[in-house]
Amino acid sequence: MDFYTLSKKNRSEFIKSNKNFIYNTVLEMVNTNLDWKKSEELNIGVFAFNYACNSYFNELENGNFFNYAKVLIHSHLLDYFTKASYTPTLRFSNNLNTFNDKNIQITAAEKEAEAKIYQNEIIALNEFLFNFNLNYSNLAKNCPHNNTIKNKLLNIAFLCSNELFILNLIEEKKMLPVKKISLFTKCDLNLIERWQNYLLILIIIFSDKNLIYLKCYLNICVGDTK
């Protein structure tokens, strides 16, 4: 990426020329009609894109700029919904994830950088899971296949990741407080017990501000299927 293009001197024009990219990136996650004059989600997208311009270092550190911007837009949108006055319904999307956008040309160096970022986030996650005698690889192989169950657990995890008392109990007890989560979310205790390890990893990914690539890789959307 040409840093002259990202400079503050050219920022307004660069953002303007990429409004379609920002719109489509927000649309990937937000299942609703978007209006540049009315949609707060698009304002969040522009803010995150501008933040990407300010924080992008180089392709060897951050990978492809547009993939980096997508990750930040999705992360900022999740933070926005965390603080929203209503609780959104989340679901896993069936669309290709942000790393497979065929309209973005990625160099070998950028691919390598993104793979390293992802690997570093997996390492950080595994270090946390070590305290629970778990690891990401094993959990990835033991997740529910039913989409309804997966989406149910996704929403339980999202709710729990925003509640400090749940996070404190996880940190203190080194285990998922299954009964308290069942009471808090009004969800079936057997479901939470059956998939507690899977639920734990989702809660960690949601609550850790540093795992932005993993959040994006989950390919989460807001709202019901159109």
PDB file of N, CA and C in Angstrom, residues 21-125:
ATOM      1  N   PHE A  21     -16.329  -0.068  -0.781  1.00  0.00           N
ATOM      2  CA  PHE A  21     -15.666  -1.110   0.004  1.00  0.00           C
ATOM      3  C   PHE A  21     -16.185  -1.102   1.443  1.00  0.00           C
ATOM      4  N   ILE A  22     -16.272   0.084   2.031  1.00  0.00           N
ATOM      5  CA  ILE A  22     -16.762   0.204   3.409  1.00  0.00           C
ATOM      6  C   ILE A  22     -18.201  -0.277   3.497  1.00  0.00           C
ATOM      7  N   TYR A  23     -19.024   0.144   2.550  1.00  0.00           N
ATOM      8  CA  TYR A  23     -20.437  -0.249   2.545  1.00  0.00           C
ATOM      9  C   TYR A  23     -20.573  -1.767   2.486  1.00  0.00           C
ATOM     10  N   ASN A  24     -19.866  -2.388   1.552  1.00  0.00           N
ATOM     11  CA  ASN A  24     -19.974  -3.842   1.377  1.00  0.00           C
ATOM     12  C   ASN A  24     -19.416  -4.606   2.580  1.00  0.00           C
ATOM     13  N   THR A  25     -18.374  -4.065   3.208  1.00  0.00           N
ATOM     14  CA  THR A  25     -17.798  -4.707   4.386  1.00  0.00           C
ATOM     15  C   THR A  25     -18.782  -4.669   5.550  1.00  0.00           C
ATOM     16  N   VAL A  26     -19.433  -3.529   5.744  1.00  0.00           N
ATOM     17  CA  VAL A  26     -20.452  -3.426   6.792  1.00  0.00           C
ATOM     18  C   VAL A  26     -21.628  -4.342   6.468  1.00  0.00           C
ATOM     19  N   LEU A  27     -22.020  -4.378   5.187  1.00  0.00           N
ATOM     20  CA  LEU A  27     -23.150  -5.199   4.758  1.00  0.00           C
ATOM     21  C   LEU A  27     -22.884  -6.681   4.992  1.00  0.00           C
ATOM     22  N   GLU A  28     -21.614  -7.112   4.898  1.00  0.00           N
ATOM     23  CA  GLU A  28     -21.260  -8.508   5.174  1.00  0.00           C
ATOM     24  C   GLU A  28     -21.695  -8.929   6.571  1.00  0.00           C
ATOM     25  N   MET A  29     -21.671  -7.970   7.471  1.00  0.00           N
ATOM     26  CA  MET A  29     -21.925  -8.288   8.870  1.00  0.00           C
ATOM     27  C   MET A  29     -23.320  -7.873   9.330  1.00  0.00           C
ATOM     28  N   VAL A  30     -23.831  -6.807   8.766  1.00  0.00           N
ATOM     29  CA  VAL A  30     -25.116  -6.260   9.216  1.00  0.00           C
ATOM     30  C   VAL A  30     -26.209  -6.592   8.207  1.00  0.00           C
ATOM     31  N   ASN A  31     -27.142  -7.390   8.631  1.00  0.00           N
ATOM     32  CA  ASN A  31     -28.205  -7.873   7.747  1.00  0.00           C
ATOM     33  C   ASN A  31     -29.389  -6.896   7.761  1.00  0.00           C
ATOM     34  N   THR A  32     -29.165  -5.728   7.147  1.00  0.00           N
ATOM     35  CA  THR A  32     -30.214  -4.716   7.130  1.00  0.00           C
ATOM     36  C   THR A  32     -29.960  -3.753   5.985  1.00  0.00           C
ATOM     37  N   ASN A  33     -30.945  -2.958   5.652  1.00  0.00           N
ATOM     38  CA  ASN A  33     -30.763  -1.923   4.640  1.00  0.00           C
ATOM     39  C   ASN A  33     -29.910  -0.804   5.218  1.00  0.00           C
ATOM     40  N   LEU A  34     -28.945  -0.351   4.442  1.00  0.00           N
ATOM     41  CA  LEU A  34     -28.017   0.666   4.917  1.00  0.00           C
ATOM     42  C   LEU A  34     -28.203   1.969   4.154  1.00  0.00           C
ATOM     43  N   ASP A  35     -28.094   3.069   4.877  1.00  0.00           N
ATOM     44  CA  ASP A  35     -28.264   4.400   4.299  1.00  0.00           C
ATOM     45  C   ASP A  35     -27.153   5.289   4.838  1.00  0.00           C
ATOM     46  N   TRP A  36     -26.385   5.907   3.945  1.00  0.00           N
ATOM     47  CA  TRP A  36     -25.262   6.727   4.379  1.00  0.00           C
ATOM     48  C   TRP A  36     -25.698   7.884   5.275  1.00  0.00           C
ATOM     49  N   LYS A  37     -26.934   8.319   5.140  1.00  0.00           N
ATOM     50  CA  LYS A  37     -27.423   9.441   5.944  1.00  0.00           C
ATOM     51  C   LYS A  37     -28.001   9.015   7.289  1.00  0.00           C
ATOM     52  N   LYS A  38     -28.365   7.729   7.409  1.00  0.00           N
ATOM     53  CA  LYS A  38     -29.086   7.303   8.602  1.00  0.00           C
ATOM     54  C   LYS A  38     -28.419   6.172   9.386  1.00  0.00           C
ATOM     55  N   SER A  39     -27.608   5.361   8.731  1.00  0.00           N
ATOM     56  CA  SER A  39     -27.099   4.137   9.367  1.00  0.00           C
ATOM     57  C   SER A  39     -25.845   4.391  10.197  1.00  0.00           C
ATOM     58  N   GLU A  40     -25.983   4.206  11.509  1.00  0.00           N
ATOM     59  CA  GLU A  40     -24.838   4.380  12.400  1.00  0.00           C
ATOM     60  C   GLU A  40     -23.755   3.357  12.088  1.00  0.00           C
ATOM     61  N   GLU A  41     -24.163   2.174  11.588  1.00  0.00           N
ATOM     62  CA  GLU A  41     -23.190   1.126  11.260  1.00  0.00           C
ATOM     63  C   GLU A  41     -22.201   1.612  10.196  1.00  0.00           C
ATOM     64  N   LEU A  42     -22.675   2.410   9.248  1.00  0.00           N
ATOM     65  CA  LEU A  42     -21.776   2.939   8.215  1.00  0.00           C
ATOM     66  C   LEU A  42     -20.823   3.979   8.803  1.00  0.00           C
ATOM     67  N   ASN A  43     -21.307   4.758   9.752  1.00  0.00           N
ATOM     68  CA  ASN A  43     -20.418   5.699  10.439  1.00  0.00           C
ATOM     69  C   ASN A  43     -19.320   4.959  11.178  1.00  0.00           C
ATOM     70  N   ILE A  44     -19.689   3.839  11.809  1.00  0.00           N
ATOM     71  CA  ILE A  44     -18.697   2.999  12.487  1.00  0.00           C
ATOM     72  C   ILE A  44     -17.696   2.471  11.467  1.00  0.00           C
ATOM     73  N   GLY A  45     -18.203   2.071  10.293  1.00  0.00           N
ATOM     74  CA  GLY A  45     -17.332   1.558   9.238  1.00  0.00           C
ATOM     75  C   GLY A  45     -16.324   2.585   8.772  1.00  0.00           C
ATOM     76  N   VAL A  46     -16.767   3.832   8.590  1.00  0.00           N
ATOM     77  CA  VAL A  46     -15.866   4.908   8.161  1.00  0.00           C
ATOM     78  C   VAL A  46     -14.830   5.191   9.248  1.00  0.00           C
ATOM     79  N   PHE A  47     -15.282   5.228  10.495  1.00  0.00           N
ATOM     80  CA  PHE A  47     -14.365   5.460  11.618  1.00  0.00           C
ATOM     81  C   PHE A  47     -13.295   4.377  11.659  1.00  0.00           C
ATOM     82  N   ALA A  48     -13.719   3.110  11.527  1.00  0.00           N
ATOM     83  CA  ALA A  48     -12.770   1.991  11.589  1.00  0.00           C
ATOM     84  C   ALA A  48     -11.818   2.009  10.395  1.00  0.00           C
ATOM     85  N   PHE A  49     -12.321   2.394   9.223  1.00  0.00           N
ATOM     86  CA  PHE A  49     -11.475   2.472   8.028  1.00  0.00           C
ATOM     87  C   PHE A  49     -10.417   3.561   8.221  1.00  0.00           C
ATOM     88  N   ASN A  50     -10.829   4.690   8.778  1.00  0.00           N
ATOM     89  CA  ASN A  50      -9.892   5.775   9.063  1.00  0.00           C
ATOM     90  C   ASN A  50      -8.853   5.329  10.092  1.00  0.00           C
ATOM     91  N   TYR A  51      -9.302   4.560  11.101  1.00  0.00           N
ATOM     92  CA  TYR A  51      -8.391   4.025  12.105  1.00  0.00           C
ATOM     93  C   TYR A  51      -7.385   3.069  11.451  1.00  0.00           C
ATOM     94  N   ALA A  52      -7.853   2.294  10.488  1.00  0.00           N
ATOM     95  CA  ALA A  52      -6.956   1.383   9.768  1.00  0.00           C
ATOM     96  C   ALA A  52      -5.879   2.168   9.020  1.00  0.00           C
ATOM     97  N   CYS A  53      -6.272   3.287   8.432  1.00  0.00           N
ATOM     98  CA  CYS A  53      -5.298   4.142   7.726  1.00  0.00           C
ATOM     99  C   CYS A  53      -4.239   4.665   8.685  1.00  0.00           C
ATOM    100  N   ASN A  54      -4.666   5.031   9.896  1.00  0.00           N
ATOM    101  CA  ASN A  54      -3.737   5.583  10.887  1.00  0.00           C
ATOM    102  C   ASN A  54      -2.815   4.525  11.482  1.00  0.00           C
ATOM    103  N   SER A  55      -3.324   3.298  11.621  1.00  0.00           N
ATOM    104  CA  SER A  55      -2.577   2.265  12.351  1.00  0.00           C
ATOM    105  C   SER A  55      -1.846   1.273  11.449  1.00  0.00           C
ATOM    106  N   TYR A  56      -2.126   1.308  10.146  1.00  0.00           N
ATOM    107  CA  TYR A  56      -1.475   0.369   9.228  1.00  0.00           C
ATOM    108  C   TYR A  56       0.011   0.699   9.146  1.00  0.00           C
ATOM    109  N   PHE A  57       0.849  -0.321   9.358  1.00  0.00           N
ATOM    110  CA  PHE A  57       2.295  -0.116   9.365  1.00  0.00           C
ATOM    111  C   PHE A  57       2.913  -0.482   8.018  1.00  0.00           C
ATOM    112  N   ASN A  58       2.844  -1.746   7.661  1.00  0.00           N
ATOM    113  CA  ASN A  58       3.279  -2.178   6.332  1.00  0.00           C
ATOM    114  C   ASN A  58       2.772  -3.594   6.081  1.00  0.00           C
ATOM    115  N   GLU A  59       2.952  -4.063   4.852  1.00  0.00           N
ATOM    116  CA  GLU A  59       2.419  -5.377   4.478  1.00  0.00           C
ATOM    117  C   GLU A  59       3.078  -6.517   5.227  1.00  0.00           C
ATOM    118  N   LEU A  60       4.316  -6.298   5.692  1.00  0.00           N
ATOM    119  CA  LEU A  60       5.022  -7.350   6.417  1.00  0.00           C
ATOM    120  C   LEU A  60       4.543  -7.463   7.863  1.00  0.00           C
ATOM    121  N   GLU A  61       3.922  -6.398   8.368  1.00  0.00           N
ATOM    122  CA  GLU A  61       3.410  -6.397   9.736  1.00  0.00           C
ATOM    123  C   GLU A  61       1.911  -6.647   9.790  1.00  0.00           C
ATOM    124  N   ASN A  62       1.172  -6.041   8.869  1.00  0.00           N
ATOM    125  CA  ASN A  62      -0.296  -6.071   8.923  1.00  0.00           C
ATOM    126  C   ASN A  62      -0.951  -6.826   7.774  1.00  0.00           C
ATOM    127  N   GLY A  63      -0.161  -7.303   6.811  1.00  0.00           N
ATOM    128  CA  GLY A  63      -0.754  -7.983   5.666  1.00  0.00           C
ATOM    129  C   GLY A  63      -1.385  -7.006   4.693  1.00  0.00           C
ATOM    130  N   ASN A  64      -2.324  -7.488   3.905  1.00  0.00           N
ATOM    131  CA  ASN A  64      -3.014  -6.654   2.930  1.00  0.00           C
ATOM    132  C   ASN A  64      -3.823  -5.559   3.631  1.00  0.00           C
ATOM    133  N   PHE A  65      -3.714  -4.320   3.142  1.00  0.00           N
ATOM    134  CA  PHE A  65      -4.391  -3.213   3.822  1.00  0.00           C
ATOM    135  C   PHE A  65      -5.896  -3.416   3.892  1.00  0.00           C
ATOM    136  N   PHE A  66      -6.517  -3.847   2.806  1.00  0.00           N
ATOM    137  CA  PHE A  66      -7.971  -3.941   2.781  1.00  0.00           C
ATOM    138  C   PHE A  66      -8.476  -5.082   3.667  1.00  0.00           C
ATOM    139  N   ASN A  67      -7.728  -6.163   3.751  1.00  0.00           N
ATOM    140  CA  ASN A  67      -8.084  -7.210   4.711  1.00  0.00           C
ATOM    141  C   ASN A  67      -7.945  -6.697   6.138  1.00  0.00           C
ATOM    142  N   TYR A  68      -6.884  -5.925   6.372  1.00  0.00           N
ATOM    143  CA  TYR A  68      -6.665  -5.325   7.691  1.00  0.00           C
ATOM    144  C   TYR A  68      -7.822  -4.383   8.029  1.00  0.00           C
ATOM    145  N   ALA A  69      -8.246  -3.579   7.056  1.00  0.00           N
ATOM    146  CA  ALA A  69      -9.359  -2.660   7.273  1.00  0.00           C
ATOM    147  C   ALA A  69     -10.654  -3.423   7.544  1.00  0.00           C
ATOM    148  N   LYS A  70     -10.873  -4.537   6.840  1.00  0.00           N
ATOM    149  CA  LYS A  70     -12.069  -5.349   7.081  1.00  0.00           C
ATOM    150  C   LYS A  70     -12.104  -5.896   8.497  1.00  0.00           C
ATOM    151  N   VAL A  71     -10.965  -6.388   8.937  1.00  0.00           N
ATOM    152  CA  VAL A  71     -10.884  -6.929  10.292  1.00  0.00           C
ATOM    153  C   VAL A  71     -11.246  -5.855  11.316  1.00  0.00           C
ATOM    154  N   LEU A  72     -10.724  -4.653  11.131  1.00  0.00           N
ATOM    155  CA  LEU A  72     -10.997  -3.569  12.076  1.00  0.00           C
ATOM    156  C   LEU A  72     -12.452  -3.105  11.997  1.00  0.00           C
ATOM    157  N   ILE A  73     -13.020  -3.070  10.813  1.00  0.00           N
ATOM    158  CA  ILE A  73     -14.428  -2.681  10.674  1.00  0.00           C
ATOM    159  C   ILE A  73     -15.313  -3.678  11.408  1.00  0.00           C
ATOM    160  N   HIS A  74     -15.069  -4.961  11.193  1.00  0.00           N
ATOM    161  CA  HIS A  74     -15.860  -5.987  11.872  1.00  0.00           C
ATOM    162  C   HIS A  74     -15.677  -5.911  13.386  1.00  0.00           C
ATOM    163  N   SER A  75     -14.435  -5.678  13.836  1.00  0.00           N
ATOM    164  CA  SER A  75     -14.163  -5.599  15.264  1.00  0.00           C
ATOM    165  C   SER A  75     -14.868  -4.400  15.893  1.00  0.00           C
ATOM    166  N   HIS A  76     -14.818  -3.261  15.219  1.00  0.00           N
ATOM    167  CA  HIS A  76     -15.482  -2.061  15.730  1.00  0.00           C
ATOM    168  C   HIS A  76     -17.000  -2.230  15.748  1.00  0.00           C
ATOM    169  N   LEU A  77     -17.536  -2.923  14.766  1.00  0.00           N
ATOM    170  CA  LEU A  77     -18.977  -3.171  14.757  1.00  0.00           C
ATOM    171  C   LEU A  77     -19.393  -4.061  15.924  1.00  0.00           C
ATOM    172  N   LEU A  78     -18.595  -5.081  16.215  1.00  0.00           N
ATOM    173  CA  LEU A  78     -18.894  -5.936  17.367  1.00  0.00           C
ATOM    174  C   LEU A  78     -18.856  -5.130  18.665  1.00  0.00           C
ATOM    175  N   ASP A  79     -17.867  -4.245  18.784  1.00  0.00           N
ATOM    176  CA  ASP A  79     -17.793  -3.392  19.972  1.00  0.00           C
ATOM    177  C   ASP A  79     -19.023  -2.488  20.056  1.00  0.00           C
ATOM    178  N   TYR A  80     -19.456  -1.993  18.911  1.00  0.00           N
ATOM    179  CA  TYR A  80     -20.645  -1.129  18.863  1.00  0.00           C
ATOM    180  C   TYR A  80     -21.877  -1.884  19.346  1.00  0.00           C
ATOM    181  N   PHE A  81     -22.043  -3.124  18.884  1.00  0.00           N
ATOM    182  CA  PHE A  81     -23.205  -3.908  19.295  1.00  0.00           C
ATOM    183  C   PHE A  81     -23.110  -4.335  20.765  1.00  0.00           C
ATOM    184  N   THR A  82     -21.884  -4.445  21.260  1.00  0.00           N
ATOM    185  CA  THR A  82     -21.698  -4.753  22.675  1.00  0.00           C
ATOM    186  C   THR A  82     -22.280  -3.646  23.555  1.00  0.00           C
ATOM    187  N   LYS A  83     -22.137  -2.413  23.093  1.00  0.00           N
ATOM    188  CA  LYS A  83     -22.578  -1.259  23.881  1.00  0.00           C
ATOM    189  C   LYS A  83     -23.977  -0.772  23.492  1.00  0.00           C
ATOM    190  N   ALA A  84     -24.598  -1.451  22.540  1.00  0.00           N
ATOM    191  CA  ALA A  84     -25.909  -1.011  22.065  1.00  0.00           C
ATOM    192  C   ALA A  84     -26.964  -1.144  23.152  1.00  0.00           C
ATOM    193  N   SER A  85     -28.037  -0.360  23.019  1.00  0.00           N
ATOM    194  CA  SER A  85     -29.119  -0.377  24.004  1.00  0.00           C
ATOM    195  C   SER A  85     -29.998  -1.616  23.866  1.00  0.00           C
ATOM    196  N   TYR A  86     -29.803  -2.374  22.802  1.00  0.00           N
ATOM    197  CA  TYR A  86     -30.547  -3.613  22.590  1.00  0.00           C
ATOM    198  C   TYR A  86     -29.549  -4.748  22.390  1.00  0.00           C
ATOM    199  N   THR A  87     -30.013  -5.969  22.551  1.00  0.00           N
ATOM    200  CA  THR A  87     -29.147  -7.133  22.362  1.00  0.00           C
ATOM    201  C   THR A  87     -29.362  -7.701  20.962  1.00  0.00           C
ATOM    202  N   PRO A  88     -28.380  -7.594  20.086  1.00  0.00           N
ATOM    203  CA  PRO A  88     -28.554  -8.094  18.723  1.00  0.00           C
ATOM    204  C   PRO A  88     -28.544  -9.618  18.666  1.00  0.00           C
ATOM    205  N   THR A  89     -29.138 -10.158  17.625  1.00  0.00           N
ATOM    206  CA  THR A  89     -29.084 -11.595  17.371  1.00  0.00           C
ATOM    207  C   THR A  89     -27.942 -11.866  16.406  1.00  0.00           C
ATOM    208  N   LEU A  90     -27.012 -12.709  16.817  1.00  0.00           N
ATOM    209  CA  LEU A  90     -25.865 -13.034  15.974  1.00  0.00           C
ATOM    210  C   LEU A  90     -26.053 -14.392  15.319  1.00  0.00           C
ATOM    211  N   ARG A  91     -25.380 -14.593  14.210  1.00  0.00           N
ATOM    212  CA  ARG A  91     -25.382 -15.891  13.545  1.00  0.00           C
ATOM    213  C   ARG A  91     -24.077 -16.039  12.780  1.00  0.00           C
ATOM    214  N   PHE A  92     -23.693 -17.279  12.551  1.00  0.00           N
ATOM    215  CA  PHE A  92     -22.552 -17.558  11.693  1.00  0.00           C
ATOM    216  C   PHE A  92     -23.003 -17.453  10.242  1.00  0.00           C
ATOM    217  N   SER A  93     -22.237 -16.721   9.450  1.00  0.00           N
ATOM    218  CA  SER A  93     -22.590 -16.548   8.044  1.00  0.00           C
ATOM    219  C   SER A  93     -22.118 -17.733   7.220  1.00  0.00           C
ATOM    220  N   ASN A  94     -22.865 -18.032   6.161  1.00  0.00           N
ATOM    221  CA  ASN A  94     -22.460 -19.082   5.224  1.00  0.00           C
ATOM    222  C   ASN A  94     -21.587 -18.541   4.103  1.00  0.00           C
ATOM    223  N   ASN A  95     -21.431 -17.204   4.075  1.00  0.00           N
ATOM    224  CA  ASN A  95     -20.617 -16.590   3.033  1.00  0.00           C
ATOM    225  C   ASN A  95     -19.147 -16.838   3.298  1.00  0.00           C
ATOM    226  N   LEU A  96     -18.317 -16.640   2.272  1.00  0.00           N
ATOM    227  CA  LEU A  96     -16.876 -16.786   2.433  1.00  0.00           C
ATOM    228  C   LEU A  96     -16.391 -15.744   3.425  1.00  0.00           C
ATOM    229  N   ASN A  97     -15.383 -16.110   4.221  1.00  0.00           N
ATOM    230  CA  ASN A  97     -14.899 -15.150   5.209  1.00  0.00           C
ATOM    231  C   ASN A  97     -14.084 -14.049   4.546  1.00  0.00           C
ATOM    232  N   THR A  98     -13.723 -13.059   5.324  1.00  0.00           N
ATOM    233  CA  THR A  98     -13.089 -11.855   4.794  1.00  0.00           C
ATOM    234  C   THR A  98     -11.728 -12.116   4.160  1.00  0.00           C
ATOM    235  N   PHE A  99     -11.108 -13.247   4.444  1.00  0.00           N
ATOM    236  CA  PHE A  99      -9.783 -13.502   3.885  1.00  0.00           C
ATOM    237  C   PHE A  99      -9.866 -14.075   2.472  1.00  0.00           C
ATOM    238  N   ASN A 100     -11.075 -14.313   1.974  1.00  0.00           N
ATOM    239  CA  ASN A 100     -11.230 -14.918   0.658  1.00  0.00           C
ATOM    240  C   ASN A 100     -11.971 -14.014  -0.326  1.00  0.00           C
ATOM    241  N   ASP A 101     -11.856 -12.710  -0.138  1.00  0.00           N
ATOM    242  CA  ASP A 101     -12.502 -11.766  -1.043  1.00  0.00           C
ATOM    243  C   ASP A 101     -11.744 -11.758  -2.369  1.00  0.00           C
ATOM    244  N   LYS A 102     -12.396 -12.240  -3.412  1.00  0.00           N
ATOM    245  CA  LYS A 102     -11.711 -12.378  -4.705  1.00  0.00           C
ATOM    246  C   LYS A 102     -11.411 -11.034  -5.359  1.00  0.00           C
ATOM    247  N   ASN A 103     -12.024  -9.965  -4.842  1.00  0.00           N
ATOM    248  CA  ASN A 103     -11.776  -8.637  -5.401  1.00  0.00           C
ATOM    249  C   ASN A 103     -10.517  -7.993  -4.819  1.00  0.00           C
ATOM    250  N   ILE A 104      -9.923  -8.648  -3.831  1.00  0.00           N
ATOM    251  CA  ILE A 104      -8.707  -8.129  -3.219  1.00  0.00           C
ATOM    252  C   ILE A 104      -7.528  -8.989  -3.639  1.00  0.00           C
ATOM    253  N   GLN A 105      -6.575  -8.376  -4.299  1.00  0.00           N
ATOM    254  CA  GLN A 105      -5.380  -9.084  -4.729  1.00  0.00           C
ATOM    255  C   GLN A 105      -4.352  -9.069  -3.590  1.00  0.00           C
ATOM    256  N   ILE A 106      -3.931 -10.250  -3.169  1.00  0.00           N
ATOM    257  CA  ILE A 106      -3.024 -10.356  -2.031  1.00  0.00           C
ATOM    258  C   ILE A 106      -1.687 -10.934  -2.486  1.00  0.00           C
ATOM    259  N   THR A 107      -0.616 -10.274  -2.113  1.00  0.00           N
ATOM    260  CA  THR A 107       0.721 -10.753  -2.460  1.00  0.00           C
ATOM    261  C   THR A 107       1.126 -11.885  -1.530  1.00  0.00           C
ATOM    262  N   ALA A 108       2.181 -12.582  -1.912  1.00  0.00           N
ATOM    263  CA  ALA A 108       2.690 -13.674  -1.076  1.00  0.00           C
ATOM    264  C   ALA A 108       3.144 -13.148   0.278  1.00  0.00           C
ATOM    265  N   ALA A 109       3.762 -11.956   0.287  1.00  0.00           N
ATOM    266  CA  ALA A 109       4.228 -11.362   1.540  1.00  0.00           C
ATOM    267  C   ALA A 109       3.054 -11.034   2.457  1.00  0.00           C
ATOM    268  N   GLU A 110       1.968 -10.546   1.868  1.00  0.00           N
ATOM    269  CA  GLU A 110       0.784 -10.212   2.658  1.00  0.00           C
ATOM    270  C   GLU A 110       0.129 -11.468   3.223  1.00  0.00           C
ATOM    271  N   LYS A 111       0.068 -12.518   2.416  1.00  0.00           N
ATOM    272  CA  LYS A 111      -0.486 -13.787   2.893  1.00  0.00           C
ATOM    273  C   LYS A 111       0.322 -14.322   4.072  1.00  0.00           C
ATOM    274  N   GLU A 112       1.633 -14.234   3.939  1.00  0.00           N
ATOM    275  CA  GLU A 112       2.510 -14.727   5.000  1.00  0.00           C
ATOM    276  C   GLU A 112       2.319 -13.912   6.276  1.00  0.00           C
ATOM    277  N   ALA A 113       2.191 -12.585   6.122  1.00  0.00           N
ATOM    278  CA  ALA A 113       2.002 -11.713   7.286  1.00  0.00           C
ATOM    279  C   ALA A 113       0.681 -12.021   7.984  1.00  0.00           C
ATOM    280  N   GLU A 114      -0.387 -12.217   7.209  1.00  0.00           N
ATOM    281  CA  GLU A 114      -1.698 -12.505   7.793  1.00  0.00           C
ATOM    282  C   GLU A 114      -1.707 -13.871   8.485  1.00  0.00           C
ATOM    283  N   ALA A 115      -1.019 -14.837   7.871  1.00  0.00           N
ATOM    284  CA  ALA A 115      -0.922 -16.157   8.489  1.00  0.00           C
ATOM    285  C   ALA A 115      -0.179 -16.070   9.821  1.00  0.00           C
ATOM    286  N   LYS A 116       0.838 -15.215   9.877  1.00  0.00           N
ATOM    287  CA  LYS A 116       1.610 -15.049  11.112  1.00  0.00           C
ATOM    288  C   LYS A 116       0.754 -14.378  12.195  1.00  0.00           C
ATOM    289  N   ILE A 117      -0.028 -13.376  11.803  1.00  0.00           N
ATOM    290  CA  ILE A 117      -0.917 -12.698  12.760  1.00  0.00           C
ATOM    291  C   ILE A 117      -1.911 -13.701  13.335  1.00  0.00           C
ATOM    292  N   TYR A 118      -2.513 -14.474  12.452  1.00  0.00           N
ATOM    293  CA  TYR A 118      -3.491 -15.477  12.876  1.00  0.00           C
ATOM    294  C   TYR A 118      -2.838 -16.498  13.803  1.00  0.00           C
ATOM    295  N   GLN A 119      -1.630 -16.933  13.435  1.00  0.00           N
ATOM    296  CA  GLN A 119      -0.903 -17.901  14.258  1.00  0.00           C
ATOM    297  C   GLN A 119      -0.596 -17.325  15.638  1.00  0.00           C
ATOM    298  N   ASN A 120      -0.196 -16.066  15.690  1.00  0.00           N
ATOM    299  CA  ASN A 120       0.108 -15.421  16.969  1.00  0.00           C
ATOM    300  C   ASN A 120      -1.133 -15.317  17.851  1.00  0.00           C
ATOM    301  N   GLU A 121      -2.286 -15.063  17.236  1.00  0.00           N
ATOM    302  CA  GLU A 121      -3.516 -15.000  18.017  1.00  0.00           C
ATOM    303  C   GLU A 121      -3.905 -16.383  18.537  1.00  0.00           C
ATOM    304  N   ILE A 122      -3.660 -17.418  17.734  1.00  0.00           N
ATOM    305  CA  ILE A 122      -3.917 -18.791  18.185  1.00  0.00           C
ATOM    306  C   ILE A 122      -3.009 -19.128  19.373  1.00  0.00           C
ATOM    307  N   ILE A 123      -1.751 -18.716  19.287  1.00  0.00           N
ATOM    308  CA  ILE A 123      -0.801 -18.965  20.378  1.00  0.00           C
ATOM    309  C   ILE A 123      -1.275 -18.268  21.652  1.00  0.00           C
ATOM    310  N   ALA A 124      -1.699 -17.011  21.516  1.00  0.00           N
ATOM    311  CA  ALA A 124      -2.186 -16.260  22.674  1.00  0.00           C
ATOM    312  C   ALA A 124      -3.423 -16.925  23.273  1.00  0.00           C
ATOM    313  N   LEU A 125      -4.304 -17.400  22.404  1.00  0.00           N
ATOM    314  CA  LEU A 125      -5.505 -18.084  22.870  1.00  0.00           C
ATOM    315  C   LEU A 125      -5.146 -19.393  23.573  1.00  0.00           C
TER     316      LEU A 125
END
